[in-house]
Each structure stands twice: as structure tokens, then as C-alpha cells.
């Protein structure tokens, strides 16, 4: 039984040109070339963003050496690159399909739009900043995909301050001005053989009487519905390679942190097969931490898109679909009950709830006392979710693993 139907329709994405962006980009690229070629890499791609940056370009130019500007440019680029990689998979899914005149629209009752593109929603907050929410729904490959960036500022609400203090942050003032910038994505594929992926990378600043406190946080994790060990090894190896460029202790530390964080206590199981997760990273220095976050964000596409390409056309039926919906229910439980980012967003004044709840799947299911059959693929997955494994084989280089998995 298949859950996809189609009709062929060609419609190019509207071509958007920002004249002011082009002029500013040229000048900014020249300035960055003289000072820092790495920073220029972010600036010269401004015309390719999903929308205009939240901070005006002239302000980004003026403050180009400030970490707030550098982080905003990074997340704008990562959002655009990932959205276009996902849209490419959707476009290729229709390559050998019917043309519009070949369809009998009276009898072809179930139609998924072949023009599955991201809806781009640029929004602002009256108290400071805003974001760009990009959501793709009802595609052939992706049932729902959300890729958001936010660049916000204001005063921390008491609930957020309490949460930070509980993590050991020494915040003194009653009113604390803050700045936060981050990119967050959750991809729910249509085919149960393709896993869900989540990633989030963020930068935070808080001002109190002692000055500015800053830190980075984030991670990438995979949530399969059916376990494929080669996929798990490729995913974890790619993340380990990104970590090892900066500190060979990072992967082991952040892999365990991920397993512990994405755990559903009332179920006694992990949400998925993990990845990496970290928070409050403020060492060894700001530039080194930023470079590490950049490497992790750039590792998302090579860690996930090959898995999508491998399984997006795999056969599945009603039983596999129902299991996928049940596992999505677990995803909802974690995000609404335990996820720190969701809680922070919901506690923030004038929060944009549509964007915060973007991570929820289009369809999910809860079934009373579901137990997988013994020795079934479903039970195999549950065994790993209850007892996290080390997916990077010992005694073998990460590079050789990645090369073998890509063949």
C-alpha cells in the first residue's frame, strides 16, 4: 500500500532580488576579504538566504566583528542550504512522473502537490528581533519539514532566569537583557524507512552587573522508525569527524549528553539513536566555540541527506505506517513535556507559538499498551532505544567508515 499520489506541474520558485542586499554584499565582501576570509564566506551569500536577515544589512556590516552578527550570518546560511537540499529531494521525486495532461483529475482522488516548496514566513517581535520560519508540508518525500531561525532580544522572563540558574548560571540582576540567535530544524519524512532528524545550534548573551555572559549550545540527533545500523554508523561518524576537528574529547562527551538528554523518563526509553548535544559551551574562547558550532552545523547535510536518498523510495505498507505514527507520538511527548528549548520559547513574552510548535509532526498516533512482536524489527529498534549503543566502531578510523558508508 502506498501513501503517495501525484500530478506533474512545473512552477519555478519566484525569483527575488534585493537590490540593497546586492550593493551591501559587495562592499561587505571586500571589507571581510581584507580582514577575515572565513567571515566573508557568510556575507557573500546574503542574496541566497530564504529571506532578508532580521538585522538590517547595514547594521551587520557595522558590527561584523561582533559575535551576534557572525552567528546571525551563519544561521541564515545553514537554513538556506538545508532548505534547498530538502527541496532538491522533493524535485527529484517527480522527475519520472506524469505530465499534467496525463492525469485524470476526476479519478485521481489522492494528490500530493509536486510543487512542495518551503513556505517562508519572516516575522518580527515588538520587543526586539524576529525570525524566519520555513515549513514544507505534504511533499512526496517529506510529510512535514520545518527549518527556523530566530534572532531575538529583550529582557529575560523570571521562568527563563530560574531555568538558567538551575543550570549553574550566576545571574545577579532582577532584570536581565538578553540576545539569542539560533537555527532549529525538525524533518518528518513520509516513508517510515527514512528517519526523522532534529538539529539546533544557538548562541546566547545575557547582561548583568558583572558584564556579558555568553555561551553556545545545540546538537544533532536522529530518530529512526526502523533501525539500519549502516545509517547509524554513517550518522554518528559524520558527527564525530566534525567534533574531532576541534577536540577529540567532544564526541564522547556530547554523545553521552545527547543520550541522557533525549530520554523519555516516563517511557524508560530514548527518543532516537542520539547524536551529539551540548549546552553552556563557553570555552576555550569565543572564536573556537563558534568555529566548533559551525563545523557541527555544516555536518547536518552529509549526515542525513545520503540516508534520505537511500531509503526514500523503499517499499512499506500499512503496518509500517502505523508504527511510524506511534513513534511520532513519543516524539510529541518529549517535545511538549521535557524539551528545554520548547519550554524556554513558550515562557518568552510575545512568543510565536506557531514557530515553537513547528517541530510537531503533521500526523501522530497513540495506542494503548502497544508492545512490539518478539524478534520483530520494531522490537529491535526498542532494544536500542532502551540501551543506547556506541555506533562508531573502535579500531577503525572515522574517515574510513564514512568513505565505506558513502559507497
PDB file of C-alpha atoms in Angstrom, residues 68-290:
ATOM      1  CA  UNK A  68      25.944  38.385  17.396  1.00  0.00           C
ATOM      2  CA  UNK A  69      26.366  39.386  13.733  1.00  0.00           C
ATOM      3  CA  UNK A  70      28.567  36.393  12.922  1.00  0.00           C
ATOM      4  CA  UNK A  71      26.045  33.981  14.413  1.00  0.00           C
ATOM      5  CA  UNK A  72      23.150  35.524  12.523  1.00  0.00           C
ATOM      6  CA  UNK A  73      25.020  35.208   9.236  1.00  0.00           C
ATOM      7  CA  UNK A  74      25.865  31.573   9.999  1.00  0.00           C
ATOM      8  CA  UNK A  75      22.320  30.503  10.792  1.00  0.00           C
ATOM      9  CA  UNK A  76      20.947  32.318   7.741  1.00  0.00           C
ATOM     10  CA  UNK A  77      23.328  30.345   5.529  1.00  0.00           C
ATOM     11  CA  UNK A  78      22.681  26.998   7.228  1.00  0.00           C
ATOM     12  CA  UNK A  79      18.918  27.498   6.921  1.00  0.00           C
ATOM     13  CA  UNK A  80      19.130  28.264   3.204  1.00  0.00           C
ATOM     14  CA  UNK A  81      21.498  25.390   2.409  1.00  0.00           C
ATOM     15  CA  UNK A  82      19.407  22.825   4.267  1.00  0.00           C
ATOM     16  CA  UNK A  83      16.084  24.025   2.845  1.00  0.00           C
ATOM     17  CA  UNK A  84      17.422  23.820  -0.696  1.00  0.00           C
ATOM     18  CA  UNK A  85      18.881  20.360  -0.083  1.00  0.00           C
ATOM     19  CA  UNK A  86      15.456  19.142   1.051  1.00  0.00           C
ATOM     20  CA  UNK A  87      13.664  20.818  -1.857  1.00  0.00           C
ATOM     21  CA  UNK A  88      16.092  19.122  -4.243  1.00  0.00           C
ATOM     22  CA  UNK A  89      14.990  15.727  -2.928  1.00  0.00           C
ATOM     23  CA  UNK A  90      11.353  16.710  -3.495  1.00  0.00           C
ATOM     24  CA  UNK A  91      12.067  17.948  -7.033  1.00  0.00           C
ATOM     25  CA  UNK A  92      13.866  14.741  -7.972  1.00  0.00           C
ATOM     26  CA  UNK A  93      10.988  12.634  -6.651  1.00  0.00           C
ATOM     27  CA  UNK A  94       8.842  13.896  -9.545  1.00  0.00           C
ATOM     28  CA  UNK A  95      11.347  13.531 -12.380  1.00  0.00           C
ATOM     29  CA  UNK A  96       9.736  10.455 -13.993  1.00  0.00           C
ATOM     30  CA  UNK A  97       6.143  11.285 -13.173  1.00  0.00           C
ATOM     31  CA  UNK A  98       3.222  12.094 -15.407  1.00  0.00           C
ATOM     32  CA  UNK A  99       2.794  15.440 -17.037  1.00  0.00           C
ATOM     33  CA  UNK A 100      -0.347  17.411 -16.055  1.00  0.00           C
ATOM     34  CA  UNK A 101      -2.344  16.445 -19.178  1.00  0.00           C
ATOM     35  CA  UNK A 102      -1.749  12.717 -18.462  1.00  0.00           C
ATOM     36  CA  UNK A 103      -3.808  12.824 -15.269  1.00  0.00           C
ATOM     37  CA  UNK A 104      -7.457  12.049 -14.911  1.00  0.00           C
ATOM     38  CA  UNK A 105      -8.217  14.509 -12.116  1.00  0.00           C
ATOM     39  CA  UNK A 106     -11.731  13.117 -11.581  1.00  0.00           C
ATOM     40  CA  UNK A 107     -10.398   9.681 -10.666  1.00  0.00           C
ATOM     41  CA  UNK A 108      -7.012  10.521  -9.179  1.00  0.00           C
ATOM     42  CA  UNK A 109      -8.516  11.373  -5.819  1.00  0.00           C
ATOM     43  CA  UNK A 110      -5.401  11.426  -3.637  1.00  0.00           C
ATOM     44  CA  UNK A 111      -2.985  14.057  -4.882  1.00  0.00           C
ATOM     45  CA  UNK A 112       0.105  15.381  -3.151  1.00  0.00           C
ATOM     46  CA  UNK A 113       1.436  18.609  -4.527  1.00  0.00           C
ATOM     47  CA  UNK A 114       4.537  18.081  -6.680  1.00  0.00           C
ATOM     48  CA  UNK A 115       5.395  21.719  -6.057  1.00  0.00           C
ATOM     49  CA  UNK A 116       6.478  21.007  -2.485  1.00  0.00           C
ATOM     50  CA  UNK A 117       8.423  24.128  -1.573  1.00  0.00           C
ATOM     51  CA  UNK A 118       9.080  25.819   1.726  1.00  0.00           C
ATOM     52  CA  UNK A 119       6.606  28.422   2.838  1.00  0.00           C
ATOM     53  CA  UNK A 120       8.764  31.302   4.035  1.00  0.00           C
ATOM     54  CA  UNK A 121       7.373  33.357   6.895  1.00  0.00           C
ATOM     55  CA  UNK A 122       9.525  36.270   8.078  1.00  0.00           C
ATOM     56  CA  UNK A 123       8.252  37.706  11.363  1.00  0.00           C
ATOM     57  CA  UNK A 124       9.291  40.307  13.908  1.00  0.00           C
ATOM     58  CA  UNK A 125       8.821  40.814  17.661  1.00  0.00           C
ATOM     59  CA  UNK A 126       7.733  44.192  19.029  1.00  0.00           C
ATOM     60  CA  UNK A 127      10.200  43.802  21.897  1.00  0.00           C
ATOM     61  CA  UNK A 128      13.151  43.093  19.608  1.00  0.00           C
ATOM     62  CA  UNK A 129      14.252  40.842  16.789  1.00  0.00           C
ATOM     63  CA  UNK A 130      12.288  38.226  14.924  1.00  0.00           C
ATOM     64  CA  UNK A 131      12.786  35.140  12.833  1.00  0.00           C
ATOM     65  CA  UNK A 132      12.289  33.288   9.576  1.00  0.00           C
ATOM     66  CA  UNK A 133      10.113  30.186   9.710  1.00  0.00           C
ATOM     67  CA  UNK A 134      10.331  27.854   6.700  1.00  0.00           C
ATOM     68  CA  UNK A 135       7.860  24.955   6.553  1.00  0.00           C
ATOM     69  CA  UNK A 136       7.274  22.371   3.831  1.00  0.00           C
ATOM     70  CA  UNK A 137       4.173  20.182   4.107  1.00  0.00           C
ATOM     71  CA  UNK A 138       2.584  17.321   2.170  1.00  0.00           C
ATOM     72  CA  UNK A 139       5.561  16.559  -0.014  1.00  0.00           C
ATOM     73  CA  UNK A 140       6.273  13.204  -1.564  1.00  0.00           C
ATOM     74  CA  UNK A 141       9.495  12.745   0.414  1.00  0.00           C
ATOM     75  CA  UNK A 142       8.799  14.922   3.455  1.00  0.00           C
ATOM     76  CA  UNK A 143       5.427  14.918   5.149  1.00  0.00           C
ATOM     77  CA  UNK A 144       6.494  17.935   7.186  1.00  0.00           C
ATOM     78  CA  UNK A 145       9.790  19.770   7.345  1.00  0.00           C
ATOM     79  CA  UNK A 146      10.489  22.869   9.393  1.00  0.00           C
ATOM     80  CA  UNK A 147      13.687  24.909   9.373  1.00  0.00           C
ATOM     81  CA  UNK A 148      13.607  28.006  11.568  1.00  0.00           C
ATOM     82  CA  UNK A 149      15.979  30.759  12.534  1.00  0.00           C
ATOM     83  CA  UNK A 150      15.383  33.304  15.268  1.00  0.00           C
ATOM     84  CA  UNK A 151      17.295  36.406  16.298  1.00  0.00           C
ATOM     85  CA  UNK A 152      15.638  37.872  19.372  1.00  0.00           C
ATOM     86  CA  UNK A 153      16.456  40.244  22.179  1.00  0.00           C
ATOM     87  CA  UNK A 154      14.711  41.734  25.203  1.00  0.00           C
ATOM     88  CA  UNK A 155      14.502  41.061  28.933  1.00  0.00           C
ATOM     89  CA  UNK A 156      14.523  37.542  30.286  1.00  0.00           C
ATOM     90  CA  UNK A 157      11.263  36.454  31.960  1.00  0.00           C
ATOM     91  CA  UNK A 158      11.533  35.070  35.536  1.00  0.00           C
ATOM     92  CA  UNK A 159      10.872  31.478  34.422  1.00  0.00           C
ATOM     93  CA  UNK A 160      13.773  31.595  31.965  1.00  0.00           C
ATOM     94  CA  UNK A 161      16.092  33.138  34.573  1.00  0.00           C
ATOM     95  CA  UNK A 162      15.175  30.410  37.044  1.00  0.00           C
ATOM     96  CA  UNK A 163      15.889  27.726  34.430  1.00  0.00           C
ATOM     97  CA  UNK A 164      19.327  29.191  33.721  1.00  0.00           C
ATOM     98  CA  UNK A 165      20.199  29.491  37.409  1.00  0.00           C
ATOM     99  CA  UNK A 166      19.230  25.857  37.886  1.00  0.00           C
ATOM    100  CA  UNK A 167      21.939  25.011  35.327  1.00  0.00           C
ATOM    101  CA  UNK A 168      24.547  26.876  37.353  1.00  0.00           C
ATOM    102  CA  UNK A 169      24.424  30.297  35.694  1.00  0.00           C
ATOM    103  CA  UNK A 170      25.363  33.036  38.169  1.00  0.00           C
ATOM    104  CA  UNK A 171      22.905  35.743  37.116  1.00  0.00           C
ATOM    105  CA  UNK A 172      22.665  38.644  39.567  1.00  0.00           C
ATOM    106  CA  UNK A 173      20.264  41.315  38.341  1.00  0.00           C
ATOM    107  CA  UNK A 174      16.499  41.180  38.616  1.00  0.00           C
ATOM    108  CA  UNK A 175      16.102  42.376  35.016  1.00  0.00           C
ATOM    109  CA  UNK A 176      18.446  40.759  32.548  1.00  0.00           C
ATOM    110  CA  UNK A 177      18.772  41.977  28.939  1.00  0.00           C
ATOM    111  CA  UNK A 178      19.455  39.073  26.586  1.00  0.00           C
ATOM    112  CA  UNK A 179      20.242  38.236  22.971  1.00  0.00           C
ATOM    113  CA  UNK A 180      19.645  34.843  21.399  1.00  0.00           C
ATOM    114  CA  UNK A 181      20.206  33.599  17.854  1.00  0.00           C
ATOM    115  CA  UNK A 182      19.767  30.078  16.602  1.00  0.00           C
ATOM    116  CA  UNK A 183      18.721  27.722  13.845  1.00  0.00           C
ATOM    117  CA  UNK A 184      16.425  24.781  14.542  1.00  0.00           C
ATOM    118  CA  UNK A 185      15.037  22.106  12.251  1.00  0.00           C
ATOM    119  CA  UNK A 186      12.847  19.016  12.546  1.00  0.00           C
ATOM    120  CA  UNK A 187      12.212  16.852   9.478  1.00  0.00           C
ATOM    121  CA  UNK A 188       9.407  14.278   9.462  1.00  0.00           C
ATOM    122  CA  UNK A 189       9.700  12.099   6.308  1.00  0.00           C
ATOM    123  CA  UNK A 190       6.785  10.351   4.660  1.00  0.00           C
ATOM    124  CA  UNK A 191       8.464   6.954   4.259  1.00  0.00           C
ATOM    125  CA  UNK A 192       8.854   5.079   7.583  1.00  0.00           C
ATOM    126  CA  UNK A 193      12.222   3.765   6.393  1.00  0.00           C
ATOM    127  CA  UNK A 194      13.621   7.307   6.439  1.00  0.00           C
ATOM    128  CA  UNK A 195      14.429   8.605   9.943  1.00  0.00           C
ATOM    129  CA  UNK A 196      13.432  11.927  11.433  1.00  0.00           C
ATOM    130  CA  UNK A 197      16.271  14.351  12.109  1.00  0.00           C
ATOM    131  CA  UNK A 198      16.459  17.264  14.513  1.00  0.00           C
ATOM    132  CA  UNK A 199      19.206  19.820  14.876  1.00  0.00           C
ATOM    133  CA  UNK A 200      19.582  23.080  16.735  1.00  0.00           C
ATOM    134  CA  UNK A 201      22.560  25.427  17.127  1.00  0.00           C
ATOM    135  CA  UNK A 202      22.307  28.613  19.148  1.00  0.00           C
ATOM    136  CA  UNK A 203      24.195  31.490  20.741  1.00  0.00           C
ATOM    137  CA  UNK A 204      23.123  33.321  23.899  1.00  0.00           C
ATOM    138  CA  UNK A 205      24.202  36.508  25.649  1.00  0.00           C
ATOM    139  CA  UNK A 206      22.993  37.887  28.974  1.00  0.00           C
ATOM    140  CA  UNK A 207      23.995  41.178  30.584  1.00  0.00           C
ATOM    141  CA  UNK A 208      24.110  41.579  34.348  1.00  0.00           C
ATOM    142  CA  UNK A 209      26.100  43.730  36.776  1.00  0.00           C
ATOM    143  CA  UNK A 210      29.246  41.691  36.112  1.00  0.00           C
ATOM    144  CA  UNK A 211      29.110  42.277  32.360  1.00  0.00           C
ATOM    145  CA  UNK A 212      28.178  39.988  29.459  1.00  0.00           C
ATOM    146  CA  UNK A 213      27.909  36.224  29.859  1.00  0.00           C
ATOM    147  CA  UNK A 214      27.827  34.232  26.612  1.00  0.00           C
ATOM    148  CA  UNK A 215      27.569  30.590  25.626  1.00  0.00           C
ATOM    149  CA  UNK A 216      26.723  28.269  22.721  1.00  0.00           C
ATOM    150  CA  UNK A 217      24.509  25.214  22.680  1.00  0.00           C
ATOM    151  CA  UNK A 218      22.977  22.735  20.292  1.00  0.00           C
ATOM    152  CA  UNK A 219      23.278  19.343  18.695  1.00  0.00           C
ATOM    153  CA  UNK A 220      22.026  16.971  16.022  1.00  0.00           C
ATOM    154  CA  UNK A 221      20.134  13.725  16.646  1.00  0.00           C
ATOM    155  CA  UNK A 222      18.451  11.000  14.591  1.00  0.00           C
ATOM    156  CA  UNK A 223      15.119   9.285  15.263  1.00  0.00           C
ATOM    157  CA  UNK A 224      14.611   6.203  13.072  1.00  0.00           C
ATOM    158  CA  UNK A 225      11.420   4.171  12.926  1.00  0.00           C
ATOM    159  CA  UNK A 226      13.284   1.117  11.676  1.00  0.00           C
ATOM    160  CA  UNK A 227      16.880   0.540  12.673  1.00  0.00           C
ATOM    161  CA  UNK A 228      19.553   0.440   9.978  1.00  0.00           C
ATOM    162  CA  UNK A 229      22.984   0.002  11.523  1.00  0.00           C
ATOM    163  CA  UNK A 230      24.888   1.340   8.499  1.00  0.00           C
ATOM    164  CA  UNK A 231      22.831   4.522   8.647  1.00  0.00           C
ATOM    165  CA  UNK A 232      23.516   4.878  12.358  1.00  0.00           C
ATOM    166  CA  UNK A 233      27.248   4.431  11.815  1.00  0.00           C
ATOM    167  CA  UNK A 234      27.348   6.958   8.972  1.00  0.00           C
ATOM    168  CA  UNK A 235      25.381   9.496  11.002  1.00  0.00           C
ATOM    169  CA  UNK A 236      27.499   9.192  14.137  1.00  0.00           C
ATOM    170  CA  UNK A 237      30.776   9.014  12.221  1.00  0.00           C
ATOM    171  CA  UNK A 238      29.994  12.249  10.399  1.00  0.00           C
ATOM    172  CA  UNK A 239      29.277  13.992  13.694  1.00  0.00           C
ATOM    173  CA  UNK A 240      32.414  12.564  15.292  1.00  0.00           C
ATOM    174  CA  UNK A 241      34.526  13.860  12.410  1.00  0.00           C
ATOM    175  CA  UNK A 242      33.088  17.343  12.963  1.00  0.00           C
ATOM    176  CA  UNK A 243      33.866  17.154  16.683  1.00  0.00           C
ATOM    177  CA  UNK A 244      37.370  15.760  16.233  1.00  0.00           C
ATOM    178  CA  UNK A 245      38.466  18.780  14.193  1.00  0.00           C
ATOM    179  CA  UNK A 246      38.255  20.798  17.397  1.00  0.00           C
ATOM    180  CA  UNK A 247      38.612  18.489  20.378  1.00  0.00           C
ATOM    181  CA  UNK A 248      38.848  14.690  20.347  1.00  0.00           C
ATOM    182  CA  UNK A 249      37.029  14.517  23.676  1.00  0.00           C
ATOM    183  CA  UNK A 250      33.937  16.318  22.359  1.00  0.00           C
ATOM    184  CA  UNK A 251      32.193  13.429  20.601  1.00  0.00           C
ATOM    185  CA  UNK A 252      32.268  11.019  23.546  1.00  0.00           C
ATOM    186  CA  UNK A 253      31.126  13.737  25.965  1.00  0.00           C
ATOM    187  CA  UNK A 254      28.405  15.151  23.752  1.00  0.00           C
ATOM    188  CA  UNK A 255      27.177  11.756  22.548  1.00  0.00           C
ATOM    189  CA  UNK A 256      26.510  10.703  26.150  1.00  0.00           C
ATOM    190  CA  UNK A 257      24.919  14.094  26.857  1.00  0.00           C
ATOM    191  CA  UNK A 258      22.614  13.524  23.886  1.00  0.00           C
ATOM    192  CA  UNK A 259      21.608  10.032  25.050  1.00  0.00           C
ATOM    193  CA  UNK A 260      20.848  11.385  28.515  1.00  0.00           C
ATOM    194  CA  UNK A 261      19.014  14.498  27.336  1.00  0.00           C
ATOM    195  CA  UNK A 262      16.742  12.900  24.725  1.00  0.00           C
ATOM    196  CA  UNK A 263      15.459  10.354  27.212  1.00  0.00           C
ATOM    197  CA  UNK A 264      11.757   9.979  27.948  1.00  0.00           C
ATOM    198  CA  UNK A 265      11.665   9.186  31.683  1.00  0.00           C
ATOM    199  CA  UNK A 266       8.067   8.015  31.878  1.00  0.00           C
ATOM    200  CA  UNK A 267       8.677   5.587  28.983  1.00  0.00           C
ATOM    201  CA  UNK A 268      12.143   4.468  30.032  1.00  0.00           C
ATOM    202  CA  UNK A 269      13.447   4.886  26.506  1.00  0.00           C
ATOM    203  CA  UNK A 270      15.364   7.353  24.347  1.00  0.00           C
ATOM    204  CA  UNK A 271      13.619   9.356  21.648  1.00  0.00           C
ATOM    205  CA  UNK A 272      16.016   8.048  18.994  1.00  0.00           C
ATOM    206  CA  UNK A 273      19.547   6.767  18.476  1.00  0.00           C
ATOM    207  CA  UNK A 274      21.110  10.031  19.590  1.00  0.00           C
ATOM    208  CA  UNK A 275      23.890  12.061  18.078  1.00  0.00           C
ATOM    209  CA  UNK A 276      25.515  14.958  19.902  1.00  0.00           C
ATOM    210  CA  UNK A 277      24.134  17.536  22.315  1.00  0.00           C
ATOM    211  CA  UNK A 278      25.787  20.250  24.401  1.00  0.00           C
ATOM    212  CA  UNK A 279      24.892  23.440  26.216  1.00  0.00           C
ATOM    213  CA  UNK A 280      26.589  26.289  28.079  1.00  0.00           C
ATOM    214  CA  UNK A 281      29.725  25.956  25.923  1.00  0.00           C
ATOM    215  CA  UNK A 282      31.908  28.967  26.705  1.00  0.00           C
ATOM    216  CA  UNK A 283      35.429  27.589  26.259  1.00  0.00           C
ATOM    217  CA  UNK A 284      38.208  27.579  25.264  1.00  0.00           C
ATOM    218  CA  UNK A 285      37.357  31.004  23.802  1.00  0.00           C
ATOM    219  CA  UNK A 286      34.538  32.582  21.804  1.00  0.00           C
ATOM    220  CA  UNK A 287      36.047  32.143  18.332  1.00  0.00           C
ATOM    221  CA  UNK A 288      36.979  28.496  18.947  1.00  0.00           C
ATOM    222  CA  UNK A 289      33.498  27.724  20.240  1.00  0.00           C
ATOM    223  CA  UNK A 290      31.941  29.451  17.222  1.00  0.00           C
TER     224      UNK A 290
END
